[in-house]
Amino acid sequence: MKRLISAFALILLLTAPAFSLTDSEYLRMKKSSADFARADKKLSQVWTRLKKSLPKNVFAELQKSQRQWIQSGRDDEAASLMDDGYSRMEAYTMVTNDRADALPGIADSIRDDLRRKRNGSKSVGGVAECGNAPEFFIYSTSVLCFSL
């Protein structure tokens, strides 16, 4: 199972654009930072738990969301933190921890959206935890949060 998760993470990393975190940087971060290694392990554990508990169609949509996040969202989020003065290591550690925390909510949003589609509803919004306060979100392949 550990190899499967590592292989999946590697595939996702390989699909990221050239300006993003490279495979060698990712591996170097895991080896040189206990905080990043913990964040990466936390993300893997959440991912494994969700894979076991979600219906296949929901997990397939979650995979799409994760690929999109790795291809652009992760690096955009990390770049924003680096603009605020965090080091590359700190930024990617924080972003990885945040994603691990967000994945269960994203999976719930996907499940709800699929239910609505199945029932013929066109509603694509709801209330979710985005940071510390409930905020409105719109689901596409990621959760976009904003206050009303």
Coordinates of C-alpha atoms in Angstrom, one line a residue:
M1 CA 0.0 0.0 0.0
K2 CA 2.9 2.4 0.9
R3 CA 4.4 1.8 -2.6
L4 CA 1.0 2.5 -4.2
I5 CA 0.7 5.8 -2.4
S6 CA 4.3 6.7 -3.2
A7 CA 3.8 5.8 -6.9
F8 CA 0.6 7.9 -7.0
A9 CA 2.3 10.9 -5.4
L10 CA 5.2 10.6 -7.9
I11 CA 2.7 10.4 -10.8
L12 CA 1.0 13.5 -9.6
L13 CA 4.3 15.3 -9.1
L14 CA 5.4 14.3 -12.6
T15 CA 2.3 15.9 -14.1
A16 CA 3.1 19.3 -12.6
P17 CA 4.4 22.1 -14.7
A18 CA 8.1 22.8 -15.0
F19 CA 8.0 25.9 -12.6
S20 CA 6.5 23.9 -9.8
L21 CA 8.1 21.8 -7.1
T22 CA 10.3 19.2 -8.8
D23 CA 10.6 15.6 -7.8
S24 CA 14.1 16.1 -6.5
E25 CA 13.0 19.1 -4.5
Y26 CA 10.1 17.2 -3.0
L27 CA 12.4 14.3 -2.0
R28 CA 15.0 16.7 -0.6
M29 CA 12.3 18.4 1.4
K30 CA 11.1 15.1 2.8
K31 CA 14.7 14.2 3.9
S32 CA 15.8 17.5 5.2
S33 CA 12.7 18.7 7.0
A34 CA 10.9 16.8 9.7
D35 CA 8.0 19.2 9.4
F36 CA 7.6 18.7 5.7
A37 CA 7.9 14.9 6.1
R38 CA 5.1 15.0 8.8
A39 CA 2.9 17.2 6.5
D40 CA 3.5 14.8 3.6
K41 CA 2.7 11.8 5.8
K42 CA -0.4 13.4 7.1
L43 CA -1.6 14.1 3.5
S44 CA -0.9 10.5 2.6
Q45 CA -2.8 9.2 5.6
V46 CA -5.8 11.3 4.8
W47 CA -5.6 10.3 1.2
T48 CA -5.5 6.6 2.1
R49 CA -8.4 7.0 4.6
L50 CA -10.5 8.7 1.9
K51 CA -9.7 6.1 -0.7
K52 CA -11.0 3.4 1.6
S53 CA -14.1 5.2 2.7
L54 CA -15.4 7.0 -0.4
P55 CA -17.5 5.6 -3.2
K56 CA -15.4 5.1 -6.4
N57 CA -17.1 7.9 -8.3
V58 CA -16.5 10.4 -5.5
F59 CA -12.8 9.3 -5.2
A60 CA -12.3 9.6 -8.9
E61 CA -13.5 13.2 -8.8
L62 CA -11.3 13.8 -5.8
Q63 CA -8.4 12.6 -7.8
K64 CA -9.2 15.1 -10.5
S65 CA -9.3 17.8 -7.9
Q66 CA -5.9 16.7 -6.5
R67 CA -4.3 16.6 -9.9
Q68 CA -5.4 20.1 -10.6
W69 CA -4.2 21.3 -7.2
I70 CA -0.8 19.7 -7.8
Q71 CA -0.6 21.2 -11.3
S72 CA -1.3 24.8 -10.2
G73 CA -3.0 25.4 -6.9
R74 CA -0.3 24.0 -4.7
D75 CA 2.4 26.2 -6.3
D76 CA 0.2 29.3 -6.4
E77 CA -0.6 28.9 -2.7
A78 CA 3.1 28.3 -1.9
A79 CA 4.2 31.3 -4.0
S80 CA 1.7 33.5 -2.2
L81 CA 3.2 32.4 1.2
M82 CA 6.7 33.0 -0.1
D83 CA 5.6 36.5 -1.2
D84 CA 4.6 37.0 2.4
G85 CA 8.1 36.1 3.6
Y86 CA 8.0 32.4 4.2
S87 CA 10.8 30.2 3.0
R88 CA 10.1 27.7 0.2
M89 CA 10.2 24.9 2.7
E90 CA 7.9 26.6 5.1
A91 CA 5.5 27.5 2.4
Y92 CA 5.2 24.0 0.9
T93 CA 4.9 22.5 4.4
M94 CA 2.0 24.9 5.2
V95 CA 0.3 24.2 1.9
T96 CA 0.6 20.5 2.3
N97 CA -0.8 20.6 5.9
D98 CA -3.6 22.8 4.7
R99 CA -4.5 20.4 1.8
A100 CA -4.5 17.5 4.2
D101 CA -7.0 19.4 6.4
A102 CA -9.1 20.4 3.5
L103 CA -9.4 17.1 1.6
P104 CA -12.3 15.6 3.7
G105 CA -14.3 18.8 3.2
I106 CA -13.5 18.8 -0.5
A107 CA -14.6 15.1 -0.7
D108 CA -17.9 16.0 1.1
S109 CA -18.5 18.8 -1.4
I110 CA -17.9 16.5 -4.3
R111 CA -20.2 13.9 -2.9
D112 CA -22.9 16.5 -2.4
D113 CA -22.4 17.9 -5.9
L114 CA -22.7 14.4 -7.4
R115 CA -25.9 13.8 -5.4
R116 CA -27.4 17.1 -6.6
K117 CA -26.5 16.3 -10.2
R118 CA -28.0 12.8 -9.9
N119 CA -31.2 14.4 -8.4
G120 CA -31.4 17.0 -11.1
S121 CA -30.5 20.0 -9.0
K122 CA -28.4 22.8 -10.4
S123 CA -27.2 24.1 -7.0
V124 CA -23.4 24.1 -6.7
G125 CA -22.8 26.0 -3.5
G126 CA -23.0 25.5 0.2
V127 CA -21.4 26.2 3.5
A128 CA -18.0 24.8 4.4
E129 CA -15.2 25.4 6.8
C130 CA -12.7 27.6 5.0
G131 CA -10.2 28.6 7.5
N132 CA -11.8 29.3 10.9
A133 CA -15.2 30.5 9.9
P134 CA -18.1 29.1 7.8
E135 CA -18.0 30.7 4.4
F136 CA -19.7 30.2 1.1
F137 CA -18.0 28.0 -1.5
I138 CA -18.5 27.1 -5.1
Y139 CA -17.4 23.6 -6.1
S140 CA -15.7 23.0 -9.5
T141 CA -12.6 20.9 -9.2
S142 CA -11.5 22.7 -6.1
V143 CA -13.2 24.6 -3.3
L144 CA -13.2 28.4 -3.7
C145 CA -14.0 30.2 -0.5
F146 CA -15.2 33.7 0.1
S147 CA -17.0 35.5 2.8
L148 CA -20.5 36.9 2.1

